[in-house]
């Protein structure tokens, strides 16, 4: 009887002890803009460095009137990004953004202090704000000859693998391959691409040219215009591209979604890609892409692992929707999500697409 | 070696040829069949002799080098068509026909010449994109299931002397492009002859003929083309403007259409110097209200912008500011001064004066309000005075 009483007492007491345990580990710091505290900015916490735009942050917080923030987090290693969307002095839309320079930060017990850091202003289209007195100059070439019409892209981070739409700036070289990019002081990674179609964005195809500046990263100082010299590009080899695709975007894995792309009348639609996002907004770069649907509408979407994915489909990838494109979402759930176990093959059934005009 | 390759291809005769990349200049002739794509890389020329018939059962002919083809036929079922990637004006297709493809000819950049090309029974006949400066002249676009000719993506092509007939949805579609010329073309028997849609689509469309189409020209979603010197005759609706379409409409002749110009949803064009004759209605306003625009327009467009994304609606809207899409003036009127309304029309105007209610205009004078989501909005009215006493348009357009 006494033992029973002790057990009951223990059961009653333990939860209270649990409640009194210290759970206040996390990160704190201050966001600045032009060395001034930045109020009402957002702090995003990521688990990995490859925080492309399709990944939702692990946690978010906001700065107070003094620019200070604190985010409670369990022990671990975290990557911190500061952001603020608002209006500039002249009323134009303004985006401020920066990675915490010391990323990642370890959180153990208590609060880890992140040193204050300045956010940088991105341009109206998400690009970097140009500075008239600093930047880079160079000349694109291929096989030792100047290369015209190519685009030079400026990335501020390497998490995206220097591909995709997360570049801060893009300029087109002139007919002699020369380019000039006005940039604020900072550290940048440059790549250049020329698509046969002449377009600024889109997947590269065999015959297109591609190059990563050999001196990456380049450090631009205030008031300095850096002369980059020759920036070589090489032609994309079809065999190399196929090999990379097989190992990359379209890699076959043991985890996949299958289904059939149909039009509203139930007829199969070919040539439509199916995309998997980790972010319910389904914007930015998808984490996995299927090859185009076959003539009977069948598709296979290989996934990197198990988890919940948000699934959509469209004819093109990259750029806004265009008239004539097919577009649709997986509608098995209202949020377009599907949860798949690692190593399993799951059928989504029909995925209905409509034409955009 | 060139001869050897040509001979090899000829020897292959009608047997299927599988995916290949031409590594040297090549000449095709006779009858050829391909089961997968053929690539002509940069630096390589493919010449297709007159009378050659090329049939694809899958894949495409992709040219990054040069293609010179005359009086040749490219056909197939469920094939992707010809793709010209950055080809210069040395790529020339003359009297070539392309049938049965997803996109008959896809021109990505460059400045190839498509001379008297026929695109029939494809999903899309020809698509020009990637700032292409292609020349498309005297072509025929017939029976393509979706669009005869797509001009997209800042293309500055010259499109002249072409015929667009009986295509499935649109004879031609201009999307965010301003062709260097879009003139002397004829549009017949299409559901929509010419579509100009989305902000940034502001071509000058001049001297074309539109006859017997369901809708001859549709301007939609903040497009602002200049429509000048066209003949629009015998269509159900000659010009349909909707969703902030603000074209400049000058020097055109609208005749024998059921409705010459129909306006809806906050479209505020300038219509002047045109001739209207024999139309059942010259102007028809429908769901067109400055009050609605003031109260609901921005909110409706904000909804579109918010939904922008690869899988949202409102495509194309994200690069447009509300300032750019807001009407310049919102006083409840449509400016249609300085037009000639036909002999009968002018007589009627003379009788009623500028405060009259002409029978050939349907506006707020005929229908004071319309209902949208349970609320009444006043229908705009047309300002038609002063009007022109004589026709404007040259006899050549009649």
XYZ file of C-alpha atoms in Angstrom:
755
model
C 0.000 0.000 0.000
C 2.854 2.318 0.872
C 4.557 1.508 -2.421
C 1.397 2.292 -4.313
C 1.174 5.657 -2.508
C 4.810 6.453 -3.486
C 4.162 5.618 -7.101
C 1.094 7.867 -7.169
C 3.041 10.657 -5.511
C 5.832 10.243 -8.054
C 3.346 10.393 -10.938
C 1.894 13.609 -9.543
C 5.229 15.246 -8.869
C 7.208 14.354 -11.997
C 5.119 16.461 -14.396
C 5.684 19.491 -12.201
C 9.391 18.864 -12.164
C 9.187 18.553 -15.954
C 7.490 21.924 -16.174
C 10.170 23.609 -14.188
C 13.004 22.425 -16.438
C 14.801 25.275 -18.255
C 13.720 25.268 -21.944
C 14.922 28.756 -22.813
C 17.748 27.917 -25.179
C 17.943 29.934 -28.365
C 19.602 32.714 -30.287
C 19.538 36.438 -29.726
C 21.066 39.399 -31.478
C 20.451 42.677 -33.213
C 19.787 43.544 -36.855
C 21.158 46.733 -38.335
C 20.807 48.696 -41.513
C 23.510 51.200 -42.287
C 24.736 50.576 -38.742
C 21.410 51.664 -37.228
C 19.078 49.308 -35.327
C 16.403 47.872 -37.569
C 12.966 47.509 -36.019
C 10.270 45.134 -37.264
C 12.647 43.046 -39.315
C 12.351 39.303 -39.631
C 14.895 36.766 -38.478
C 14.749 33.393 -40.197
C 16.455 30.362 -38.759
C 17.487 27.485 -41.012
C 18.918 24.106 -40.245
C 21.077 23.965 -43.336
C 23.159 26.373 -45.350
C 21.454 25.473 -48.628
C 18.495 27.616 -47.733
C 17.063 28.034 -51.188
C 13.886 29.990 -51.503
C 11.675 26.927 -51.499
C 12.660 25.808 -47.992
C 10.616 27.095 -45.101
C 12.654 28.384 -42.190
C 12.857 26.226 -39.101
C 11.866 29.184 -36.953
C 11.239 32.885 -37.361
C 11.355 35.878 -35.070
C 11.017 39.638 -35.257
C 13.095 42.518 -34.043
C 11.784 44.980 -31.515
C 12.034 48.758 -31.675
C 15.741 48.561 -30.810
C 16.449 45.983 -33.519
C 16.858 43.187 -30.980
C 15.501 39.692 -31.427
C 15.418 36.444 -29.544
C 14.319 33.109 -30.963
C 13.843 30.081 -28.743
C 15.386 26.976 -30.219
C 16.306 23.500 -29.077
C 20.007 22.710 -28.942
C 21.568 22.467 -32.399
C 23.390 24.371 -35.139
C 21.508 27.115 -36.947
C 21.881 29.465 -39.885
C 20.508 32.963 -39.352
C 19.164 35.321 -42.007
C 17.790 38.795 -41.461
C 15.148 40.246 -43.775
C 12.917 43.227 -44.013
C 10.430 44.059 -46.723
C 9.205 47.618 -46.750
C 9.478 50.923 -48.519
C 12.541 53.013 -49.222
C 12.816 56.731 -48.597
C 11.287 57.542 -51.977
C 8.419 55.134 -51.451
C 9.716 52.367 -53.699
C 9.453 48.754 -52.500
C 12.630 47.824 -50.652
C 14.008 44.477 -49.578
C 16.784 44.277 -47.007
C 18.546 41.012 -46.469
C 21.755 39.426 -45.178
C 23.154 36.219 -43.722
C 24.657 36.426 -40.265
C 28.388 36.484 -41.013
C 29.266 33.824 -38.457
C 26.753 31.208 -39.616
C 26.162 28.595 -38.342
C 25.658 29.280 -34.630
C 25.585 26.524 -32.052
C 22.845 26.535 -29.438
C 23.367 24.452 -26.326
C 21.944 25.550 -22.993
C 20.782 29.124 -22.586
C 20.941 31.810 -25.187
C 23.680 32.108 -27.769
C 24.456 35.676 -28.799
C 24.740 36.404 -32.524
C 26.891 39.485 -33.175
C 24.931 42.413 -34.674
C 25.037 42.490 -38.473
C 23.926 44.861 -41.212
C 21.306 43.973 -43.800
C 21.917 45.000 -47.420
C 19.381 46.552 -49.705
C 18.238 44.458 -52.611
C 16.810 46.139 -55.706
C 13.176 46.450 -56.681
C 13.267 43.115 -58.489
C 15.223 41.459 -55.728
C 18.521 42.549 -57.237
C 21.329 44.316 -55.512
C 21.197 48.055 -55.232
C 23.743 49.465 -57.583
C 26.492 51.708 -56.290
C 27.761 54.150 -58.859
C 31.355 54.073 -57.679
C 31.959 50.364 -57.189
C 31.465 47.146 -59.075
C 33.131 44.820 -61.534
C 34.182 44.926 -65.192
C 35.191 42.044 -67.397
C 34.989 40.374 -70.766
C 33.353 37.062 -71.591
C 35.069 34.714 -73.970
C 34.896 31.227 -75.355
C 37.720 29.369 -77.002
C 39.775 32.527 -76.701
C 37.287 34.686 -78.598
C 34.987 37.385 -77.211
C 31.492 36.086 -76.581
C 28.502 38.355 -77.104
C 24.928 38.133 -75.793
C 25.744 36.120 -72.662
C 24.421 37.059 -69.248
C 26.517 37.484 -66.133
C 24.781 36.586 -62.871
C 25.838 37.810 -59.450
C 25.098 35.608 -56.478
C 25.623 36.648 -52.897
C 25.466 33.128 -51.572
C 26.410 29.697 -52.836
C 23.595 27.724 -51.249
C 21.720 27.484 -54.518
C 24.748 26.023 -56.260
C 24.943 29.279 -58.276
C 21.948 28.242 -60.317
C 18.353 29.342 -60.301
C 16.645 32.644 -59.745
C 18.275 33.609 -56.454
C 20.889 35.790 -58.130
C 21.070 39.379 -56.996
C 21.875 40.898 -60.342
C 22.114 39.881 -63.992
C 23.472 41.887 -66.885
C 23.936 41.099 -70.553
C 27.373 41.527 -72.077
C 27.760 43.732 -75.142
C 28.674 42.567 -78.634
C 32.335 42.317 -77.625
C 31.553 40.317 -74.531
C 32.301 43.233 -72.245
C 30.217 43.841 -69.169
C 30.076 46.247 -66.275
C 28.091 45.631 -63.129
C 27.628 48.291 -60.497
C 27.598 46.671 -57.084
C 27.764 47.790 -53.502
C 30.761 46.683 -51.466
C 30.565 42.998 -50.720
C 31.601 39.475 -51.597
C 30.123 37.964 -54.738
C 30.120 34.842 -56.851
C 29.822 35.334 -60.611
C 28.642 32.935 -63.257
C 27.895 33.552 -66.930
C 25.595 31.749 -69.297
C 24.570 32.061 -72.885
C 21.532 30.221 -74.055
C 21.130 29.645 -77.748
C 17.688 31.159 -77.494
C 19.176 34.331 -76.055
C 17.031 34.179 -72.948
C 18.000 35.425 -69.523
C 16.615 32.450 -67.634
C 15.754 28.841 -68.180
C 17.479 25.530 -68.068
C 20.680 25.246 -70.026
C 20.673 22.888 -72.977
C 23.406 21.174 -74.950
C 25.120 23.745 -77.094
C 24.560 26.578 -74.593
C 27.596 28.079 -72.887
C 28.297 28.167 -69.189
C 31.089 29.432 -66.984
C 31.918 30.141 -63.359
C 34.336 32.984 -62.799
C 37.624 31.348 -61.818
C 38.399 34.031 -59.239
C 35.221 33.506 -57.210
C 34.438 34.865 -54.737
C 35.261 38.423 -55.751
C 35.551 41.054 -53.068
C 34.293 44.503 -54.054
C 35.360 47.332 -51.796
C 33.671 50.657 -51.431
C 34.762 53.019 -54.211
C 36.538 50.259 -56.117
C 35.819 48.982 -59.607
C 37.328 45.548 -59.904
C 38.835 44.535 -63.263
C 38.065 40.855 -63.649
C 39.770 40.384 -67.004
C 38.820 37.359 -69.097
C 35.862 35.304 -67.995
C 35.794 32.067 -70.008
C 32.707 30.038 -70.872
C 32.564 26.561 -72.338
C 29.977 24.745 -74.415
C 27.737 22.354 -72.537
C 28.424 18.840 -73.633
C 25.249 16.744 -74.136
C 26.794 13.640 -72.577
C 28.023 15.520 -69.509
C 24.651 17.212 -69.130
C 22.795 13.912 -69.394
C 25.088 12.400 -66.794
C 24.578 15.320 -64.431
C 20.842 15.225 -64.890
C 20.786 11.527 -64.168
C 22.645 12.220 -60.950
C 20.906 15.490 -60.118
C 17.519 16.968 -60.895
C 16.086 13.892 -62.518
C 18.019 11.362 -60.459
C 16.251 8.039 -59.996
C 15.806 7.326 -56.304
C 13.939 4.697 -54.397
C 11.273 7.194 -53.375
C 8.889 8.365 -56.010
C 5.487 9.684 -56.886
C 3.710 8.515 -59.993
C 0.524 9.566 -61.702
C -1.060 10.745 -64.871
C -1.358 14.302 -66.138
C -4.818 14.859 -67.576
C -6.675 17.809 -69.042
C -10.082 18.824 -67.629
C -11.749 16.466 -70.092
C -9.681 13.570 -68.798
C -7.432 13.349 -71.842
C -3.724 12.700 -71.215
C -1.354 15.641 -71.579
C 2.238 15.103 -72.557
C 5.215 17.330 -71.994
C 4.249 18.534 -68.512
C 6.745 18.572 -65.641
C 5.646 17.694 -62.123
C 7.350 19.625 -59.323
C 7.829 18.916 -55.617
C 8.253 21.762 -53.156
C 8.946 21.724 -49.461
C 7.196 25.059 -49.091
C 3.405 25.202 -49.202
C 3.587 28.454 -51.182
C 5.138 26.499 -54.073
C 7.228 29.394 -55.251
C 10.880 29.594 -56.151
C 12.916 26.596 -57.035
C 11.340 23.164 -56.572
C 13.372 20.501 -54.819
C 12.510 17.812 -57.364
C 11.288 17.870 -60.971
C 9.946 15.066 -63.101
C 10.871 14.511 -66.694
C 8.045 15.591 -69.038
C 4.909 13.477 -68.912
C 4.674 10.861 -71.623
C 2.141 10.743 -74.449
C -0.232 8.830 -72.163
C 0.211 11.459 -69.435
C 2.243 9.174 -67.146
C 4.909 10.758 -65.005
C 7.430 9.700 -62.393
C 8.704 12.153 -59.837
C 11.756 10.905 -57.955
C 12.206 12.356 -54.494
C 15.339 12.687 -52.431
C 13.722 11.135 -49.378
C 10.539 10.703 -47.463
C 8.513 13.597 -46.155
C 5.748 15.961 -47.055
C 5.919 17.588 -50.462
C 3.687 20.130 -52.162
C 3.085 19.083 -55.737
C 2.323 21.113 -58.846
C 2.689 20.685 -62.581
C 3.337 22.968 -65.528
C 4.743 22.864 -69.020
C 7.813 25.028 -68.478
C 10.076 25.470 -65.578
C 11.346 28.884 -64.731
C 9.709 32.236 -65.348
C 6.117 33.333 -65.004
C 3.323 31.365 -66.547
C 2.803 32.065 -70.204
C -0.292 31.798 -72.348
C -0.569 28.326 -73.771
C 1.067 26.658 -70.793
C -0.483 23.780 -68.914
C -0.604 24.239 -65.164
C -2.146 22.398 -62.247
C -1.686 21.111 -58.736
C -2.127 17.851 -56.925
C -5.545 18.243 -55.365
C -5.756 15.109 -53.250
C -5.423 17.468 -50.305
C -6.503 21.103 -50.217
C -2.931 22.212 -49.544
C -1.638 20.167 -52.519
C 0.551 18.170 -50.155
C 1.410 14.529 -50.173
C 3.333 12.634 -47.532
C 5.510 9.840 -48.770
C 7.638 7.357 -46.860
C 11.263 6.970 -47.798
C 11.815 4.138 -50.220
C 8.170 3.896 -51.223
C 6.403 4.419 -54.511
C 3.146 6.255 -54.219
C 0.554 6.950 -56.891
C -1.058 10.375 -56.953
C -3.625 9.232 -59.482
C -4.772 11.858 -61.960
C -3.224 15.309 -61.803
C -5.460 17.679 -63.696
C -3.943 20.607 -65.557
C -5.571 23.479 -67.390
C -4.328 25.715 -70.131
C -3.501 29.307 -69.251
C -4.473 31.917 -71.813
C 32.828 13.372 -96.643
C 29.784 15.573 -97.136
C 28.821 13.534 -100.142
C 29.294 10.365 -98.178
C 26.960 11.520 -95.414
C 24.377 12.650 -97.928
C 24.645 9.340 -99.712
C 24.297 7.504 -96.446
C 21.162 9.431 -95.610
C 19.753 8.787 -99.041
C 20.529 5.079 -98.733
C 18.645 5.001 -95.507
C 15.619 5.772 -97.631
C 12.368 5.439 -95.733
C 13.806 3.424 -92.843
C 13.743 5.097 -89.418
C 16.839 6.995 -88.353
C 17.518 7.348 -84.650
C 18.742 10.309 -82.587
C 21.712 11.907 -84.145
C 23.770 15.042 -84.160
C 25.045 16.163 -87.511
C 28.738 16.804 -87.233
C 29.296 18.194 -90.726
C 27.398 20.107 -93.342
C 24.684 17.843 -94.678
C 22.178 17.800 -97.503
C 18.903 15.951 -97.251
C 16.789 14.948 -100.182
C 14.139 12.387 -101.035
C 12.092 10.861 -98.265
C 13.452 10.611 -94.735
C 11.993 9.255 -91.531
C 13.214 9.895 -88.019
C 12.161 8.240 -84.784
C 14.058 10.617 -82.489
C 15.518 14.091 -82.473
C 18.088 15.342 -84.936
C 20.397 18.141 -83.856
C 22.222 20.554 -86.108
C 24.826 22.126 -83.816
C 26.398 25.541 -84.187
C 28.746 25.719 -87.137
C 26.934 23.036 -89.119
C 24.590 23.656 -92.050
C 21.714 21.402 -92.994
C 20.413 21.915 -96.492
C 17.096 20.352 -97.413
C 16.582 19.989 -101.134
C 13.328 20.941 -102.878
C 10.803 18.120 -102.823
C 12.244 16.495 -99.717
C 9.742 14.905 -97.370
C 10.881 14.530 -93.792
C 8.722 12.589 -91.392
C 9.201 12.410 -87.645
C 7.455 9.833 -85.480
C 9.001 11.397 -82.352
C 11.475 14.079 -81.355
C 12.343 17.251 -83.185
C 14.722 18.823 -85.625
C 16.785 21.193 -83.503
C 18.976 23.671 -85.290
C 21.588 25.772 -83.508
C 23.622 26.002 -86.710
C 22.011 26.788 -90.034
C 19.034 25.369 -91.904
C 18.387 26.124 -95.546
C 15.257 24.456 -96.842
C 13.137 25.103 -99.898
C 9.883 23.494 -100.975
C 10.320 20.757 -98.382
C 7.742 19.124 -96.139
C 8.208 18.289 -92.481
C 5.429 16.109 -91.131
C 4.663 13.689 -88.363
C 2.355 12.840 -85.526
C 3.096 13.722 -81.936
C 6.444 15.118 -82.868
C 7.863 18.296 -81.432
C 8.561 20.220 -84.640
C 11.478 22.351 -85.785
C 13.410 24.362 -83.219
C 15.621 27.174 -84.463
C 17.898 28.289 -81.639
C 19.627 31.572 -82.168
C 19.830 31.053 -85.927
C 20.796 34.107 -87.956
C 19.308 35.289 -91.234
C 21.322 32.681 -93.107
C 18.745 30.203 -91.869
C 16.050 30.438 -94.451
C 12.943 28.346 -94.945
C 11.252 28.999 -98.261
C 7.918 27.459 -99.211
C 8.373 24.878 -96.493
C 5.395 23.233 -94.851
C 5.292 21.868 -91.316
C 2.435 19.700 -90.083
C 1.365 17.602 -87.130
C 3.798 18.976 -84.551
C 3.445 20.230 -81.030
C 4.955 23.487 -82.238
C 5.572 23.518 -85.982
C 8.503 25.922 -85.818
C 9.822 27.210 -82.500
C 12.123 30.165 -83.050
C 14.216 30.902 -79.980
C 16.089 34.120 -80.560
C 18.022 34.878 -83.703
C 16.740 36.250 -86.974
C 15.847 33.398 -89.324
C 13.713 34.025 -92.391
C 10.481 32.115 -92.828
C 9.353 32.912 -96.325
C 6.018 31.553 -97.569
C 6.048 28.891 -94.874
C 2.867 26.915 -94.296
C 2.095 25.731 -90.758
C -0.929 23.440 -90.717
C -2.543 21.124 -88.235
C 0.003 21.669 -85.490
C -0.897 22.513 -81.913
C 0.939 25.804 -82.392
C 1.989 26.702 -85.911
C 4.982 28.948 -85.248
C 6.215 30.399 -81.966
C 8.661 33.300 -81.897
C 10.380 33.979 -78.593
C 13.654 34.947 -76.930
C 13.751 38.429 -78.492
C 13.682 36.836 -81.902
C 14.006 39.194 -84.839
C 12.704 36.604 -87.292
C 11.106 37.557 -90.578
C 7.815 35.825 -91.256
C 6.351 36.813 -94.571
C 3.601 35.558 -96.807
C 3.050 32.481 -94.668
C -0.091 30.431 -94.212
C -1.256 29.423 -90.744
C -4.214 27.145 -91.059
C -5.981 24.630 -88.856
C -3.501 24.754 -86.008
C -5.310 23.461 -82.947
C -4.391 26.266 -80.569
C -2.537 29.154 -82.141
C -1.369 29.851 -85.664
C 1.442 32.218 -84.696
C 2.640 33.020 -81.191
C 4.781 36.135 -80.808
C 6.205 36.208 -77.288
C 8.975 37.172 -75.009
C 10.090 40.535 -76.410
C 10.221 39.233 -79.947
C 10.795 41.981 -82.499
C 9.899 39.907 -85.525
C 8.487 41.243 -88.782
C 5.227 39.506 -89.601
C 3.819 40.593 -92.939
C 1.587 39.284 -95.674
C 0.507 36.162 -93.813
C -2.853 34.402 -93.820
C -4.337 33.102 -90.608
C -7.262 30.821 -91.300
C -9.484 28.542 -89.254
C -7.129 28.028 -86.348
C -8.508 26.373 -83.217
C -8.292 29.241 -80.719
C -6.251 32.139 -82.050
C -4.965 33.060 -85.477
C -2.098 34.951 -83.857
C -1.303 35.780 -80.252
C 1.018 38.604 -79.201
C 2.215 38.276 -75.628
C 4.688 40.719 -74.170
C 6.224 41.532 -77.491
C 6.393 44.412 -79.887
C 6.972 43.090 -83.395
C 8.955 45.406 -85.651
C 6.087 45.014 -88.108
C 2.726 43.331 -87.928
C 0.994 44.365 -91.098
C -0.687 43.345 -94.341
C -1.851 40.071 -92.805
C -5.294 38.516 -93.283
C -7.329 36.785 -90.625
C -10.320 34.672 -91.597
C -12.612 32.245 -89.830
C -10.799 32.115 -86.502
C -12.520 32.067 -83.078
C -10.190 34.963 -82.248
C -8.178 36.347 -85.124
C -5.566 38.269 -83.155
C -5.110 38.232 -79.397
C -2.994 40.896 -77.718
C -2.829 40.238 -74.014
C -1.075 41.229 -70.794
C 0.781 44.316 -69.745
C 3.844 44.825 -71.904
C 2.033 43.736 -75.068
C 1.942 46.966 -77.026
C 2.504 46.227 -80.715
C 1.474 48.430 -83.592
C -0.989 46.403 -85.629
C -1.391 48.102 -88.942
C -3.011 47.528 -92.289
C -4.365 44.044 -91.658
C -7.700 42.557 -92.796
C -9.967 40.685 -90.424
C -12.975 38.994 -91.949
C -15.535 36.489 -90.701
C -13.926 35.813 -87.359
C -15.921 35.259 -84.179
C -13.781 37.987 -82.638
C -11.385 39.704 -84.986
C -9.089 41.313 -82.394
C -9.175 40.859 -78.634
C -7.132 43.075 -76.341
C -7.002 41.862 -72.763
C -5.376 42.415 -69.361
C -3.711 45.778 -69.547
C -2.324 45.369 -73.073
C -1.931 48.652 -74.924
C -1.497 48.049 -78.641
C -1.921 50.630 -81.343
C -4.466 49.471 -83.884
C -4.209 51.507 -87.019
C -5.471 51.274 -90.564
C -6.999 47.831 -90.280
C -10.113 46.610 -92.041
C -12.482 44.679 -89.797
C -15.403 43.325 -91.723
C -18.106 40.751 -91.232
C -16.968 39.596 -87.808
C -19.268 38.821 -84.901
C -17.205 41.171 -82.718
C -14.577 43.180 -84.525
C -12.679 44.464 -81.508
C -13.155 43.206 -77.963
C -11.445 45.118 -75.168
C -11.524 43.849 -71.628
C -9.712 43.977 -68.297
C -7.898 47.287 -68.520
C -7.237 47.138 -72.228
C -6.319 50.635 -73.383
C -5.422 50.526 -77.056
C -5.178 53.480 -79.348
C -7.663 52.774 -82.120
C -7.192 55.027 -85.114
C -7.792 54.987 -88.837
C -9.536 51.632 -88.925
C -12.618 50.702 -90.884
C -15.284 48.707 -89.073
C -17.941 47.482 -91.403
C -20.729 44.927 -91.376
C -19.807 43.493 -87.998
C -22.441 42.487 -85.463
C -20.543 44.539 -82.882
C -17.719 46.784 -84.001
C -16.153 47.471 -80.598
C -17.137 45.826 -77.343
C -15.694 47.105 -74.049
C -15.735 45.471 -70.658
C -14.095 45.706 -67.262
C -12.309 48.993 -66.974
C -11.049 49.354 -70.528
C -10.408 52.927 -71.531
C -9.218 53.079 -75.134
C -8.921 56.127 -77.309
C -11.039 55.621 -80.397
C -10.652 58.319 -82.996
C -10.411 58.794 -86.731
C -12.113 55.503 -87.515
C -14.983 54.716 -89.866
C -17.985 52.741 -88.708
C -20.537 51.631 -91.247
C -23.108 48.875 -91.453
C -22.434 47.436 -88.015
C -25.420 46.261 -85.973
C -23.813 47.998 -82.984
C -20.831 50.302 -83.307
C -19.974 50.390 -79.608
C -21.213 48.146 -76.833
C -20.326 48.613 -73.162
C -20.713 45.717 -70.771
C -19.642 45.621 -67.112
C -17.763 48.827 -67.779
C -17.833 51.370 -64.978
C -15.496 54.008 -63.636
C -17.184 53.611 -60.286
C -16.419 49.899 -60.214
C -12.866 50.645 -61.254
C -12.450 53.186 -58.457
C -13.986 50.915 -55.833
C -12.964 47.461 -56.933
C -10.343 47.668 -59.659
C -7.211 47.909 -57.559
C -8.462 45.279 -55.104
C -9.282 42.890 -57.912
C -5.834 43.358 -59.386
C -4.178 43.045 -55.972
C -5.845 39.671 -55.693
C -4.276 38.709 -58.976
C -0.857 39.890 -57.887
C -1.130 38.038 -54.601
C -1.933 34.876 -56.457
C 1.044 35.156 -58.749
C 3.180 32.116 -58.678
C 3.862 29.202 -60.904
C 0.633 27.578 -59.808
C -1.492 30.644 -59.090
C -3.676 32.703 -61.315
C -2.953 36.246 -62.329
C 0.025 35.225 -64.411
C 2.074 37.982 -65.822
C 0.921 40.465 -63.251
C 3.912 40.525 -60.968
C 5.912 42.946 -63.051
C 3.095 45.467 -63.212
C 2.569 48.163 -60.662
C -0.870 49.472 -59.829
C 0.229 52.878 -61.096
C 0.905 51.353 -64.478
C -2.473 49.689 -64.626
C -4.643 52.418 -63.234
C -6.591 54.312 -65.896
C -5.226 57.761 -66.690
C -8.650 59.328 -66.293
C -11.768 57.984 -64.665
C -14.719 60.193 -65.376
C -17.250 57.604 -66.443
C -16.759 58.171 -70.153
C -15.181 56.451 -73.120
C -13.450 58.769 -75.552
C -14.759 58.098 -79.061
C -14.640 61.572 -80.526
C -13.780 62.291 -84.111
C -15.059 59.135 -85.783
C -17.223 58.783 -88.852
C -20.325 56.789 -87.966
C -21.578 56.138 -91.502
C -24.153 58.039 -93.517
C -27.074 56.759 -91.486
C -25.221 57.158 -88.222
C -24.262 60.723 -88.904
C -27.825 61.572 -89.868
C -29.005 60.140 -86.570
C -26.346 62.090 -84.681
C -27.355 65.247 -86.478
C -30.930 64.696 -85.328
C -30.064 63.950 -81.693
C -27.046 66.179 -81.229
C -24.314 65.576 -78.704
C -26.875 64.887 -75.964
C -28.653 62.267 -78.024
C -28.722 58.548 -77.527
C -27.628 56.949 -80.785
C -29.079 53.524 -81.457
C -25.720 52.183 -82.613
C -24.095 52.777 -79.236
C -25.084 50.716 -76.196
C -23.891 52.457 -73.035
C -25.102 54.010 -69.794
C -27.779 55.923 -71.684
C -29.442 52.620 -72.553
C -28.600 50.663 -69.421
C -27.894 52.966 -66.482
C -26.524 50.281 -64.162
C -25.344 46.706 -63.987
C -25.109 44.368 -61.005
C -21.839 42.930 -59.825
C -21.790 40.785 -56.669
C -25.103 42.170 -55.538
C -24.166 45.801 -55.985
C -25.293 48.254 -58.639
C -22.670 50.113 -60.654
C -23.369 52.815 -63.250
C -22.451 51.839 -66.791
C -20.071 54.322 -68.448
C -21.154 56.421 -71.393
C -19.513 57.126 -74.737
C -18.454 60.621 -75.768
C -19.057 60.633 -79.519
C -19.198 64.369 -80.252
C -17.730 65.988 -82.182
C -17.950 63.437 -84.931
C -16.491 63.461 -88.380
C -18.646 64.470 -91.311
C -16.623 62.446 -93.807
C -14.900 59.068 -93.822
C -11.276 58.929 -92.743
C -10.124 55.694 -94.193
C -8.460 55.300 -97.537
C -10.394 53.658 -100.336
C -7.816 50.853 -100.405
C -9.148 49.550 -97.117
C -12.701 49.342 -98.307
